mmCIF file of C-alpha atoms in Angstrom:
data_model
loop_
_atom_site.group_PDB
_atom_site.id
_atom_site.type_symbol
_atom_site.label_atom_id
_atom_site.label_comp_id
_atom_site.label_asym_id
_atom_site.label_seq_id
_atom_site.Cartn_x
_atom_site.Cartn_y
_atom_site.Cartn_z
ATOM 1 C CA MET A 614 -26.697 24.521 -46.318
ATOM 2 C CA SER A 615 -30.027 23.744 -48.315
ATOM 3 C CA GLU A 616 -30.175 27.337 -49.377
ATOM 4 C CA LEU A 617 -26.672 27.103 -50.997
ATOM 5 C CA ILE A 618 -27.654 23.767 -52.746
ATOM 6 C CA ASN A 619 -30.996 25.317 -54.168
ATOM 7 C CA ASN A 620 -28.986 28.463 -55.214
ATOM 8 C CA SER A 621 -26.517 26.123 -56.986
ATOM 9 C CA ARG A 622 -29.342 24.166 -58.709
ATOM 10 C CA SER A 623 -31.049 27.286 -59.690
ATOM 11 C CA ARG A 624 -28.087 28.749 -61.247
ATOM 12 C CA LYS A 625 -27.168 25.683 -63.082
ATOM 13 C CA GLU A 626 -30.647 25.304 -64.398
ATOM 14 C CA LYS A 627 -30.581 28.939 -65.530
ATOM 15 C CA LEU A 628 -27.325 28.498 -67.079
ATOM 16 C CA LYS A 629 -28.434 25.453 -68.870
ATOM 17 C CA GLU A 630 -31.390 27.352 -70.266
ATOM 18 C CA ILE A 631 -29.331 30.179 -71.433
ATOM 19 C CA LEU A 632 -26.795 27.671 -73.264
ATOM 20 C CA LEU A 633 -29.585 25.984 -74.928
ATOM 21 C CA GLN A 634 -31.071 29.237 -76.168
ATOM 22 C CA ILE A 635 -27.615 29.603 -77.939
ATOM 23 C CA HIS A 636 -27.811 26.185 -79.235
ATOM 24 C CA HIS A 637 -31.293 26.895 -80.733
ATOM 25 C CA GLY A 638 -29.943 30.112 -82.350
ATOM 26 C CA GLY A 639 -30.430 32.705 -79.887
ATOM 27 C CA SER A 640 -28.010 35.795 -80.511
ATOM 28 C CA THR A 641 -25.007 36.019 -78.307
ATOM 29 C CA GLU A 642 -25.659 39.599 -77.452
ATOM 30 C CA SER A 643 -29.251 39.017 -76.145
ATOM 31 C CA VAL A 644 -28.204 35.920 -74.197
ATOM 32 C CA GLN A 645 -25.291 37.938 -72.612
ATOM 33 C CA ASN A 646 -27.853 40.600 -71.346
ATOM 34 C CA GLU A 647 -29.914 37.706 -70.012
ATOM 35 C CA LEU A 648 -26.973 36.256 -68.169
ATOM 36 C CA LEU A 649 -26.028 39.588 -66.595
ATOM 37 C CA LEU A 650 -29.704 40.127 -65.448
ATOM 38 C CA SER A 651 -30.211 36.523 -64.268
ATOM 39 C CA LEU A 652 -26.849 35.516 -62.636
ATOM 40 C CA SER A 653 -24.060 36.835 -60.694
ATOM 41 C CA GLN A 654 -20.511 35.299 -61.215
ATOM 42 C CA ILE A 655 -20.864 31.599 -61.692
ATOM 43 C CA PRO A 656 -18.552 29.151 -59.859
ATOM 44 C CA TYR A 657 -16.403 27.321 -62.283
ATOM 45 C CA GLY A 658 -17.402 23.899 -61.105
ATOM 46 C CA GLU A 659 -20.884 24.621 -61.969
ATOM 47 C CA VAL A 660 -20.038 25.296 -65.562
ATOM 48 C CA VAL A 661 -18.553 21.938 -65.847
ATOM 49 C CA GLU A 662 -21.562 20.168 -64.264
ATOM 50 C CA VAL A 663 -23.877 21.816 -66.581
ATOM 51 C CA GLU A 664 -21.642 20.741 -69.707
ATOM 52 C CA GLN A 665 -21.625 16.983 -68.395
ATOM 53 C CA GLU A 666 -25.478 17.180 -67.708
ATOM 54 C CA LEU A 667 -26.105 18.474 -71.344
ATOM 55 C CA ILE A 668 -24.144 15.403 -72.599
ATOM 56 C CA ALA A 669 -25.901 13.079 -70.306
ATOM 57 C CA GLU A 670 -29.309 14.227 -71.334
ATOM 58 C CA GLY A 671 -28.412 13.342 -74.992
ATOM 59 C CA LEU A 672 -27.027 16.387 -76.601
ATOM 60 C CA PRO A 673 -24.572 15.046 -79.036
ATOM 61 C CA GLU A 674 -20.836 15.814 -78.274
ATOM 62 C CA SER A 675 -20.448 17.375 -81.887
ATOM 63 C CA GLU A 676 -23.272 19.843 -81.016
ATOM 64 C CA ILE A 677 -21.601 20.553 -77.616
ATOM 65 C CA MET A 678 -18.467 21.300 -79.609
ATOM 66 C CA ASP A 679 -20.507 23.843 -81.729
ATOM 67 C CA LEU A 680 -21.952 25.385 -78.701
ATOM 68 C CA CYS A 681 -18.493 25.504 -76.981
ATOM 69 C CA ASP A 682 -17.267 28.784 -78.554
ATOM 70 C CA SER A 683 -20.591 30.584 -77.977
ATOM 71 C CA HIS A 684 -20.859 29.669 -74.344
ATOM 72 C CA SER A 685 -17.214 30.796 -73.838
ATOM 73 C CA ALA A 686 -18.058 34.099 -75.363
ATOM 74 C CA VAL A 687 -21.095 34.581 -72.983
ATOM 75 C CA LEU A 688 -19.104 33.342 -69.838
ATOM 76 C CA GLU A 689 -15.934 35.246 -70.368
ATOM 77 C CA GLY A 690 -15.163 37.188 -67.437
ATOM 78 C CA ARG A 691 -18.219 35.930 -65.569
ATOM 79 C CA VAL A 692 -16.871 32.837 -63.955
ATOM 80 C CA ASP A 693 -16.235 33.130 -60.235
ATOM 81 C CA LEU A 694 -12.579 32.309 -59.622
ATOM 82 C CA SER A 695 -12.482 33.546 -56.131
ATOM 83 C CA ALA A 696 -11.924 29.930 -54.690
ATOM 84 C CA LEU A 697 -9.119 29.150 -57.160
ATOM 85 C CA LYS A 698 -6.282 27.315 -55.486
ATOM 86 C CA PRO A 699 -2.866 28.785 -55.782
ATOM 87 C CA VAL A 700 0.056 26.669 -57.313
ATOM 88 C CA ALA A 701 3.888 26.841 -57.060
ATOM 89 C CA GLU A 702 6.238 27.939 -59.824
ATOM 90 C CA GLY A 703 6.900 25.223 -62.050
ATOM 91 C CA HIS A 704 3.691 23.133 -61.154
ATOM 92 C CA PRO A 705 2.048 21.771 -64.376
ATOM 93 C CA VAL A 706 -0.791 24.408 -64.285
ATOM 94 C CA ASP A 707 1.826 27.127 -63.620
ATOM 95 C CA VAL A 708 3.674 26.070 -66.826
ATOM 96 C CA PHE A 709 0.155 25.791 -68.856
ATOM 97 C CA ARG A 710 -0.550 29.328 -67.771
ATOM 98 C CA ASN A 711 2.890 30.684 -68.813
ATOM 99 C CA GLU A 712 2.511 29.007 -72.047
ATOM 100 C CA ASN A 713 -1.001 30.484 -72.468
ATOM 101 C CA GLN A 714 0.613 34.023 -71.909
ATOM 102 C CA GLU A 715 3.159 33.262 -74.676
ATOM 103 C CA ILE A 716 0.380 32.029 -76.974
ATOM 104 C CA ARG A 717 -1.527 35.163 -76.240
ATOM 105 C CA ASN A 718 1.393 37.539 -76.996
ATOM 106 C CA LEU A 719 1.907 35.636 -80.250
ATOM 107 C CA THR A 720 -1.618 36.091 -81.336
ATOM 108 C CA TYR A 721 -1.234 39.854 -80.615
ATOM 109 C CA VAL A 722 1.693 40.047 -82.801
ATOM 110 C CA ILE A 723 -0.156 37.988 -85.614
ATOM 111 C CA LEU A 724 -3.132 40.351 -85.474
ATOM 112 C CA SER A 725 -0.825 43.304 -85.649
ATOM 113 C CA LEU A 726 0.872 42.017 -88.603
ATOM 114 C CA ILE A 727 -2.341 41.199 -90.362
ATOM 115 C CA SER A 728 -3.537 44.746 -89.919
ATOM 116 C CA GLU A 729 -0.001 45.994 -91.276
ATOM 117 C CA ILE A 730 -0.536 43.857 -94.493
ATOM 118 C CA SER A 731 -4.108 44.762 -94.819
ATOM 119 C CA TYR A 732 -3.527 48.546 -94.708
ATOM 120 C CA GLY A 733 0.298 49.155 -95.491
ATOM 121 C CA PRO A 734 2.141 49.484 -98.806
ATOM 122 C CA GLU A 735 1.406 46.830 -101.268
ATOM 123 C CA ASN A 736 4.964 46.370 -102.296
ATOM 124 C CA GLU A 737 5.769 45.147 -98.821
ATOM 125 C CA MET A 738 3.042 42.523 -98.750
ATOM 126 C CA SER A 739 5.095 39.639 -100.050
ATOM 127 C CA ALA A 740 7.841 39.719 -97.439
ATOM 128 C CA LYS A 741 5.361 40.357 -94.654
ATOM 129 C CA ILE A 742 3.156 37.413 -95.752
ATOM 130 C CA THR A 743 6.142 35.196 -95.635
ATOM 131 C CA LYS A 744 6.853 36.609 -92.054
ATOM 132 C CA LEU A 745 3.240 35.991 -91.032
ATOM 133 C CA ARG A 746 3.456 32.404 -92.153
ATOM 134 C CA GLY A 747 6.463 31.971 -89.961
ATOM 135 C CA LEU A 748 4.349 33.134 -86.900
ATOM 136 C CA PHE A 749 1.512 30.797 -87.633
ATOM 137 C CA ASN A 750 4.338 28.076 -87.735
ATOM 138 C CA ASN A 751 5.242 29.250 -84.403
ATOM 139 C CA LEU A 752 1.584 29.287 -83.196
ATOM 140 C CA TYR A 753 1.265 25.454 -84.317
ATOM 141 C CA ASP A 754 3.494 24.875 -81.156
ATOM 142 C CA VAL A 755 0.075 24.765 -79.224
ATOM 143 C CA ASP A 756 0.059 21.178 -80.344
ATOM 144 C CA LYS A 757 2.412 20.327 -77.523
ATOM 145 C CA HIS A 758 0.289 22.306 -75.141
ATOM 146 C CA TYR A 759 -2.644 20.443 -76.277
ATOM 147 C CA GLN A 760 -1.061 16.906 -76.287
ATOM 148 C CA ARG A 761 0.025 17.484 -72.553
ATOM 149 C CA LYS A 762 -3.710 18.167 -71.837
ATOM 150 C CA GLU A 763 -4.909 15.275 -73.917
ATOM 151 C CA TYR A 764 -2.271 12.370 -72.846
ATOM 152 C CA LEU A 765 -1.452 13.568 -69.351
ATOM 153 C CA LEU A 766 -4.166 15.609 -67.738
ATOM 154 C CA PHE A 767 -7.336 14.192 -69.316
ATOM 155 C CA PRO A 768 -6.749 10.600 -68.305
ATOM 156 C CA TYR A 769 -6.772 11.553 -64.557
ATOM 157 C CA LEU A 770 -10.047 13.548 -65.144
ATOM 158 C CA GLU A 771 -11.508 10.524 -66.847
ATOM 159 C CA LYS A 772 -10.586 8.449 -63.843
ATOM 160 C CA LYS A 773 -12.691 10.814 -61.697
ATOM 161 C CA GLU A 774 -15.583 10.358 -64.128
ATOM 162 C CA ILE A 775 -15.147 13.611 -65.560
ATOM 163 C CA THR A 776 -15.505 12.626 -69.269
ATOM 164 C CA GLY A 777 -17.637 15.335 -71.124
ATOM 165 C CA PRO A 778 -15.203 18.322 -70.954
ATOM 166 C CA PRO A 779 -12.162 16.383 -72.086
ATOM 167 C CA LYS A 780 -13.883 14.913 -75.000
ATOM 168 C CA VAL A 781 -15.315 18.275 -76.068
ATOM 169 C CA MET A 782 -11.950 20.063 -75.628
ATOM 170 C CA TRP A 783 -10.076 17.470 -77.528
ATOM 171 C CA GLY A 784 -12.342 18.083 -80.432
ATOM 172 C CA LYS A 785 -11.881 21.747 -80.425
ATOM 173 C CA HIS A 786 -8.085 21.066 -80.043
ATOM 174 C CA ASP A 787 -8.335 19.292 -83.464
ATOM 175 C CA GLU A 788 -10.314 22.270 -84.954
ATOM 176 C CA ILE A 789 -7.663 24.747 -83.986
ATOM 177 C CA ARG A 790 -4.965 22.432 -85.290
ATOM 178 C CA GLU A 791 -6.690 22.166 -88.473
ATOM 179 C CA LEU A 792 -7.238 25.955 -88.581
ATOM 180 C CA ILE A 793 -3.504 26.824 -88.061
ATOM 181 C CA LYS A 794 -2.668 24.328 -90.732
ATOM 182 C CA GLY A 795 -5.019 25.998 -93.136
ATOM 183 C CA CYS A 796 -3.354 29.420 -92.480
ATOM 184 C CA ILE A 797 0.088 28.112 -93.048
ATOM 185 C CA GLU A 798 -1.041 26.505 -96.290
ATOM 186 C CA VAL A 799 -2.865 29.481 -97.660
ATOM 187 C CA LEU A 800 0.104 31.793 -96.817
ATOM 188 C CA GLN A 801 2.327 29.645 -99.030
ATOM 189 C CA THR A 802 1.148 31.977 -101.809
ATOM 190 C CA THR A 803 2.738 35.289 -101.052
ATOM 191 C CA GLU A 804 1.564 36.971 -104.408
ATOM 192 C CA MET A 805 -1.905 38.245 -103.750
ATOM 193 C CA THR A 806 -3.853 41.473 -103.890
ATOM 194 C CA LYS A 807 -4.946 43.387 -100.893
ATOM 195 C CA GLU A 808 -8.561 42.278 -101.535
ATOM 196 C CA GLU A 809 -7.538 38.685 -101.581
ATOM 197 C CA PHE A 810 -5.528 38.960 -98.379
ATOM 198 C CA LYS A 811 -8.424 40.692 -96.543
ATOM 199 C CA ALA A 812 -10.726 38.001 -97.691
ATOM 200 C CA ILE A 813 -8.268 35.355 -96.514
ATOM 201 C CA SER A 814 -7.861 37.160 -93.178
ATOM 202 C CA GLU A 815 -11.659 37.339 -92.638
ATOM 203 C CA ILE A 816 -12.149 33.758 -93.430
ATOM 204 C CA VAL A 817 -9.127 31.897 -92.307
ATOM 205 C CA LEU A 818 -6.577 33.805 -90.351
ATOM 206 C CA ASN A 819 -8.688 35.637 -87.794
ATOM 207 C CA SER A 820 -10.725 32.532 -87.249
ATOM 208 C CA ALA A 821 -7.545 30.579 -86.218
ATOM 209 C CA VAL A 822 -6.251 33.335 -84.002
ATOM 210 C CA LYS A 823 -9.586 33.649 -82.115
ATOM 211 C CA ALA A 824 -9.928 29.941 -81.636
ATOM 212 C CA ALA A 825 -6.487 29.896 -80.067
ATOM 213 C CA GLN A 826 -7.500 32.759 -77.753
ATOM 214 C CA ASP A 827 -10.758 31.356 -76.941
ATOM 215 C CA MET A 828 -9.228 28.025 -75.905
ATOM 216 C CA ILE A 829 -6.976 30.097 -73.362
ATOM 217 C CA THR A 830 -10.247 31.388 -71.746
ATOM 218 C CA LYS A 831 -11.821 27.893 -71.495
ATOM 219 C CA GLU A 832 -8.638 26.746 -69.918
ATOM 220 C CA GLU A 833 -7.982 29.323 -67.404
ATOM 221 C CA GLU A 834 -11.796 29.983 -66.300
ATOM 222 C CA ILE A 835 -13.027 26.318 -66.421
ATOM 223 C CA LEU A 836 -10.398 23.603 -67.082
ATOM 224 C CA PHE A 837 -7.468 24.345 -64.735
ATOM 225 C CA PRO A 838 -9.588 25.462 -61.749
ATOM 226 C CA MET A 839 -11.664 22.297 -62.033
ATOM 227 C CA ALA A 840 -8.521 20.303 -62.329
ATOM 228 C CA LEU A 841 -6.897 21.824 -59.401
ATOM 229 C CA ASP A 842 -9.898 20.816 -57.189
ATOM 230 C CA THR A 843 -10.007 17.287 -58.677
ATOM 231 C CA LEU A 844 -6.379 15.973 -58.728
ATOM 232 C CA ASN A 845 -4.238 15.512 -55.821
ATOM 233 C CA GLU A 846 -0.482 16.403 -55.445
ATOM 234 C CA LYS A 847 0.615 12.883 -56.503
ATOM 235 C CA GLU A 848 -1.161 12.909 -59.693
ATOM 236 C CA TRP A 849 0.118 16.434 -60.496
ATOM 237 C CA TYR A 850 3.520 15.217 -59.816
ATOM 238 C CA GLU A 851 2.999 12.255 -62.319
ATOM 239 C CA ILE A 852 1.876 14.713 -64.793
ATOM 240 C CA SER A 853 5.096 16.974 -64.250
ATOM 241 C CA LYS A 854 7.445 14.076 -64.535
ATOM 242 C CA GLN A 855 6.110 13.030 -67.919
ATOM 243 C CA SER A 856 5.618 16.623 -69.480
ATOM 244 C CA LEU A 857 9.224 16.818 -70.716
ATOM 245 C CA GLU A 858 8.439 13.664 -72.961
ATOM 246 C CA ILE A 859 6.067 15.827 -75.051
ATOM 247 C CA GLY A 860 7.672 19.164 -74.602
ATOM 248 C CA PHE A 861 6.694 22.757 -73.888
ATOM 249 C CA CYS A 862 4.970 25.422 -75.933
ATOM 250 C CA LEU A 863 6.723 28.695 -76.475
ATOM 251 C CA TYR A 864 7.999 28.532 -73.059
ATOM 252 C CA ASP A 865 10.790 26.734 -71.208
ATOM 253 C CA PRO A 866 10.170 26.350 -67.485
ATOM 254 C CA GLU A 867 13.045 27.445 -65.319
ATOM 255 C CA ILE A 868 11.843 25.416 -62.225
ATOM 256 C CA ASP A 869 11.463 21.518 -62.210
ATOM 257 C CA TRP A 870 8.646 21.439 -59.789
ATOM 258 C CA ARG A 871 8.615 18.687 -57.109
ATOM 259 C CA PRO A 872 6.423 18.259 -54.013
ATOM 260 C CA GLU A 873 8.158 18.617 -50.616
ATOM 261 C CA TRP A 874 7.537 14.692 -49.836
ATOM 262 C CA ALA A 875 8.978 13.599 -53.222
ATOM 263 C CA GLU A 876 12.413 11.991 -53.100
ATOM 264 C CA GLU A 877 14.909 11.406 -55.902
ATOM 265 C CA GLU A 878 13.815 8.142 -57.762
ATOM 266 C CA SER A 879 16.009 5.493 -58.799
ATOM 267 C CA ILE A 880 15.796 2.774 -61.325
ATOM 268 C CA ASN A 881 13.475 0.095 -60.075
ATOM 269 C CA GLU A 882 16.172 -2.574 -58.870
ATOM 270 C CA SER A 883 13.520 -5.159 -59.268
ATOM 271 C CA GLN A 884 13.734 -4.854 -63.020
ATOM 272 C CA LYS A 885 17.363 -5.981 -62.643
ATOM 273 C CA SER A 886 16.734 -8.830 -60.571
ATOM 274 C CA GLY A 887 17.906 -12.454 -61.488
ATOM 275 C CA SER A 888 14.236 -13.609 -62.052
ATOM 276 C CA HIS A 889 13.386 -14.838 -65.539
ATOM 277 C CA ILE A 890 10.248 -15.093 -67.719
ATOM 278 C CA GLN A 891 10.267 -18.560 -69.117
ATOM 279 C CA LEU A 892 8.798 -19.109 -72.534
ATOM 280 C CA PRO A 893 8.514 -22.004 -74.629
ATOM 281 C CA SER A 894 11.708 -21.123 -76.827
ATOM 282 C CA GLY A 895 13.667 -19.498 -74.086
ATOM 283 C CA SER A 896 13.850 -17.068 -71.236
ATOM 284 C CA PHE A 897 14.598 -13.525 -70.405
ATOM 285 C CA SER A 898 15.093 -11.324 -67.363
ATOM 286 C CA ALA A 899 12.838 -8.204 -67.123
ATOM 287 C CA GLU A 900 15.598 -5.932 -68.037
ATOM 288 C CA GLU A 901 16.518 -7.998 -71.070
ATOM 289 C CA ILE A 902 12.935 -8.188 -72.500
ATOM 290 C CA MET A 903 12.365 -4.453 -71.756
ATOM 291 C CA THR A 904 15.702 -3.621 -73.622
ATOM 292 C CA ILE A 905 14.746 -5.951 -76.558
ATOM 293 C CA LEU A 906 11.285 -4.340 -77.039
ATOM 294 C CA ASN A 907 12.660 -0.848 -76.861
ATOM 295 C CA THR A 908 15.476 -1.734 -79.357
ATOM 296 C CA LEU A 909 13.073 -2.938 -82.099
ATOM 297 C CA PRO A 910 12.721 -0.237 -84.944
ATOM 298 C CA VAL A 911 8.944 -0.255 -84.297
ATOM 299 C CA ASP A 912 6.479 1.287 -82.131
ATOM 300 C CA ILE A 913 4.314 -1.245 -80.052
ATOM 301 C CA THR A 914 1.224 -0.656 -78.025
ATOM 302 C CA PHE A 915 -0.889 -3.320 -76.341
ATOM 303 C CA VAL A 916 -4.509 -3.024 -75.637
ATOM 304 C CA ASP A 917 -6.068 -5.746 -73.496
ATOM 305 C CA LYS A 918 -9.286 -7.589 -74.141
ATOM 306 C CA ASP A 919 -11.060 -5.131 -71.882
ATOM 307 C CA ASP A 920 -9.942 -2.233 -74.201
ATOM 308 C CA LYS A 921 -7.507 -0.813 -71.807
ATOM 309 C CA VAL A 922 -4.121 0.354 -72.830
ATOM 310 C CA LYS A 923 -1.550 -1.908 -70.800
ATOM 311 C CA TYR A 924 1.750 -1.451 -72.446
ATOM 312 C CA PHE A 925 3.769 0.625 -74.896
ATOM 313 C CA SER A 926 7.290 0.399 -75.950
ATOM 314 C CA GLN A 927 9.757 3.226 -75.402
ATOM 315 C CA SER A 928 12.237 3.295 -78.401
ATOM 316 C CA ALA A 929 14.425 6.138 -79.080
ATOM 317 C CA GLU A 930 12.538 7.478 -82.074
ATOM 318 C CA ARG A 931 8.884 6.883 -81.247
ATOM 319 C CA ILE A 932 6.526 7.963 -84.160
ATOM 320 C CA PHE A 933 3.286 8.555 -82.039
ATOM 321 C CA GLN A 934 3.588 10.107 -78.586
ATOM 322 C CA ARG A 935 2.797 7.684 -75.575
ATOM 323 C CA ASN A 936 3.059 8.650 -71.939
ATOM 324 C CA ARG A 937 2.575 6.340 -68.902
ATOM 325 C CA ALA A 938 -0.698 8.327 -68.127
ATOM 326 C CA ILE A 939 -2.491 6.358 -70.776
ATOM 327 C CA LEU A 940 -1.847 3.050 -69.037
ATOM 328 C CA ASN A 941 -5.329 1.498 -67.976
ATOM 329 C CA ARG A 942 -7.099 3.942 -69.965
ATOM 330 C CA ASP A 943 -9.721 3.109 -72.310
ATOM 331 C CA VAL A 944 -8.135 3.032 -75.871
ATOM 332 C CA ARG A 945 -11.080 5.131 -77.378
ATOM 333 C CA HIS A 946 -10.032 8.025 -75.155
ATOM 334 C CA CYS A 947 -6.442 7.794 -76.508
ATOM 335 C CA HIS A 948 -7.731 8.915 -80.016
ATOM 336 C CA PRO A 949 -9.292 12.149 -81.327
ATOM 337 C CA PRO A 950 -13.141 12.010 -81.292
ATOM 338 C CA ALA A 951 -13.173 12.012 -85.066
ATOM 339 C CA SER A 952 -11.395 8.718 -85.333
ATOM 340 C CA ALA A 953 -13.231 7.008 -82.343
ATOM 341 C CA HIS A 954 -15.522 5.160 -84.715
ATOM 342 C CA ILE A 955 -12.656 3.551 -86.484
ATOM 343 C CA VAL A 956 -11.286 2.408 -83.115
ATOM 344 C CA ASP A 957 -14.446 0.802 -82.306
ATOM 345 C CA LYS A 958 -14.835 -0.959 -85.737
ATOM 346 C CA ILE A 959 -11.315 -2.486 -85.481
ATOM 347 C CA ILE A 960 -11.925 -3.811 -81.965
ATOM 348 C CA GLU A 961 -15.346 -5.212 -82.530
ATOM 349 C CA ASP A 962 -14.163 -7.039 -85.772
ATOM 350 C CA PHE A 963 -11.188 -8.486 -83.730
ATOM 351 C CA ARG A 964 -13.269 -9.374 -80.762
ATOM 352 C CA THR A 965 -15.759 -11.260 -82.969
ATOM 353 C CA GLY A 966 -13.253 -12.809 -85.218
ATOM 354 C CA ARG A 967 -14.319 -11.370 -88.256
ATOM 355 C CA GLN A 968 -10.858 -9.876 -88.911
ATOM 356 C CA SER A 969 -7.310 -10.407 -87.515
ATOM 357 C CA ARG A 970 -5.278 -7.594 -89.219
ATOM 358 C CA ALA A 971 -6.003 -4.014 -90.084
ATOM 359 C CA PRO A 972 -3.211 -2.159 -91.992
ATOM 360 C CA PHE A 973 -2.905 1.663 -92.585
ATOM 361 C CA TRP A 974 -0.141 3.898 -94.126
ATOM 362 C CA ILE A 975 0.178 7.517 -93.846
ATOM 363 C CA LYS A 976 2.585 10.285 -94.956
ATOM 364 C CA MET A 977 4.125 12.421 -92.307
ATOM 365 C CA GLY A 978 6.559 14.952 -93.798
ATOM 366 C CA ASP A 979 9.265 12.700 -95.363
ATOM 367 C CA LYS A 980 8.298 9.779 -93.468
ATOM 368 C CA MET A 981 6.031 6.850 -94.530
ATOM 369 C CA ILE A 982 4.402 5.495 -91.640
ATOM 370 C CA TYR A 983 3.066 1.853 -91.865
ATOM 371 C CA ILE A 984 0.578 1.090 -89.139
ATOM 372 C CA GLU A 985 -0.838 -2.327 -88.529
ATOM 373 C CA TYR A 986 -3.303 -3.719 -85.816
ATOM 374 C CA PHE A 987 -3.150 -7.400 -85.042
ATOM 375 C CA ALA A 988 -5.743 -9.431 -83.160
ATOM 376 C CA LEU A 989 -4.062 -11.436 -80.304
ATOM 377 C CA ARG A 990 -5.622 -14.746 -79.489
ATOM 378 C CA ASN A 991 -4.483 -17.776 -77.516
ATOM 379 C CA ASP A 992 -4.134 -21.288 -78.590
ATOM 380 C CA LYS A 993 -7.924 -21.739 -78.015
ATOM 381 C CA GLY A 994 -8.586 -18.831 -80.138
ATOM 382 C CA GLU A 995 -9.925 -16.577 -77.387
ATOM 383 C CA TYR A 996 -9.454 -12.829 -77.787
ATOM 384 C CA LEU A 997 -6.594 -11.507 -75.766
ATOM 385 C CA GLY A 998 -6.428 -7.998 -77.110
ATOM 386 C CA THR A 999 -4.990 -5.879 -79.953
ATOM 387 C CA LEU A 1000 -1.434 -5.079 -80.714
ATOM 388 C CA GLU A 1001 -0.519 -1.928 -82.718
ATOM 389 C CA VAL A 1002 2.815 -1.801 -84.520
ATOM 390 C CA SER A 1003 3.954 1.507 -86.182
ATOM 391 C CA HIS A 1004 7.040 1.609 -88.378
ATOM 392 C CA ASN A 1005 8.678 4.302 -90.656
ATOM 393 C CA ILE A 1006 9.247 2.431 -93.783
ATOM 394 C CA ALA A 1007 10.585 5.223 -95.979
ATOM 395 C CA PRO A 1008 14.099 4.160 -95.716
ATOM 396 C CA TYR A 1009 13.284 0.634 -96.779
ATOM 397 C CA ARG A 1010 11.499 1.846 -99.935
ATOM 398 C CA GLU A 1011 14.567 3.359 -101.164
ATOM 399 C CA LEU A 1012 16.732 0.105 -101.113
ATOM 400 C CA GLU A 1013 17.901 -1.347 -104.399
ATOM 401 C CA GLY A 1014 19.982 -4.346 -105.263
ATOM 402 C CA GLU A 1015 21.732 -6.143 -102.174
ATOM 403 C CA GLN A 1016 24.084 -5.515 -99.417
ATOM 404 C CA ARG A 1017 26.135 -8.541 -98.564
ATOM 405 C CA ILE A 1018 29.199 -6.696 -97.327
ATOM 406 C CA LEU A 1019 29.522 -5.558 -93.710
ATOM 407 C CA SER A 1020 28.686 -1.862 -93.363
ATOM 408 C CA TYR A 1021 27.361 0.180 -90.445
ATOM 409 C CA LYS A 1022 25.880 2.875 -92.368
#
């Protein structure tokens, strides 16, 4: 046993040393050669532990993100997956893997079309560039794949104190989203020369495709094996039940996976019991107050005084995706790393009493989304938490005159 432990420590120290060489500018080719000479196949759990240790030792997450692509290139095909647990058809990991195959296939089609445009007849370029833009629109479907990781899988890993890899991977998700958006934007111009297209391909298009392909490697060689070792069947079932709320990526699962012990769930009858919540100005049953909150034309999310997400409304047309997996999750982990400092600022200003409201408004397609954060305080002025309210105000901006006659339009 001690020999196994020592071997593991030795491998991790060597892997850490090699990754830091990359961080300090070592060439990937020379590092790959050193890896081959120094290490046999590396257990996937050790790769995760090394990444966590680098963060714990003070390497900033932003630099880990920069290192992420390089160490994936070095480790690709060299991670030991012999202990990988099998999964049933329709299991969340099975769905992720099937989506990855569709993503991989799509990237091959994209690369083939890029080559056709680069070396084919110039008079066919415009039509093929339009087709290529459509393929990148399809590739942006990875957003749903990534959201299911961010909002369903990552919270369970964080509860097991695996926080480093999810943060780093979420940052890479955001990079890939922006790269694909950049491809879609640059391909709006279909009239360009061969030289211009080749330059765009080199700088933008190929980078987006490679990033999407690299993420597949990170998931299948590191993330999914680690998650299968970490989560229990009940937790996977919770992820499975909530996956449809976000949707699937380029793949529609044929099997609705359920563990053998799971029984058909019914509506919680206690919600429909006669008990009422008494307030100073009236009372509600649990069913009534739930229906009222879900009927309001706004999204509501409540974060308590300990910065944990405690509630979100489930209106028919939610603007921002929410799933029950975020309940009791630190609100900072519910936002991309790039905006975490803004969340910290709002919470600190609310907690100290410096501010009580924080409004934002953003364009999302034809929607104008008004987002406002409110500090919640009791009669004594004590901070209870933060309420986020989001609303599509585009229809109201178009109103003119008055409407005094009944109309259901």
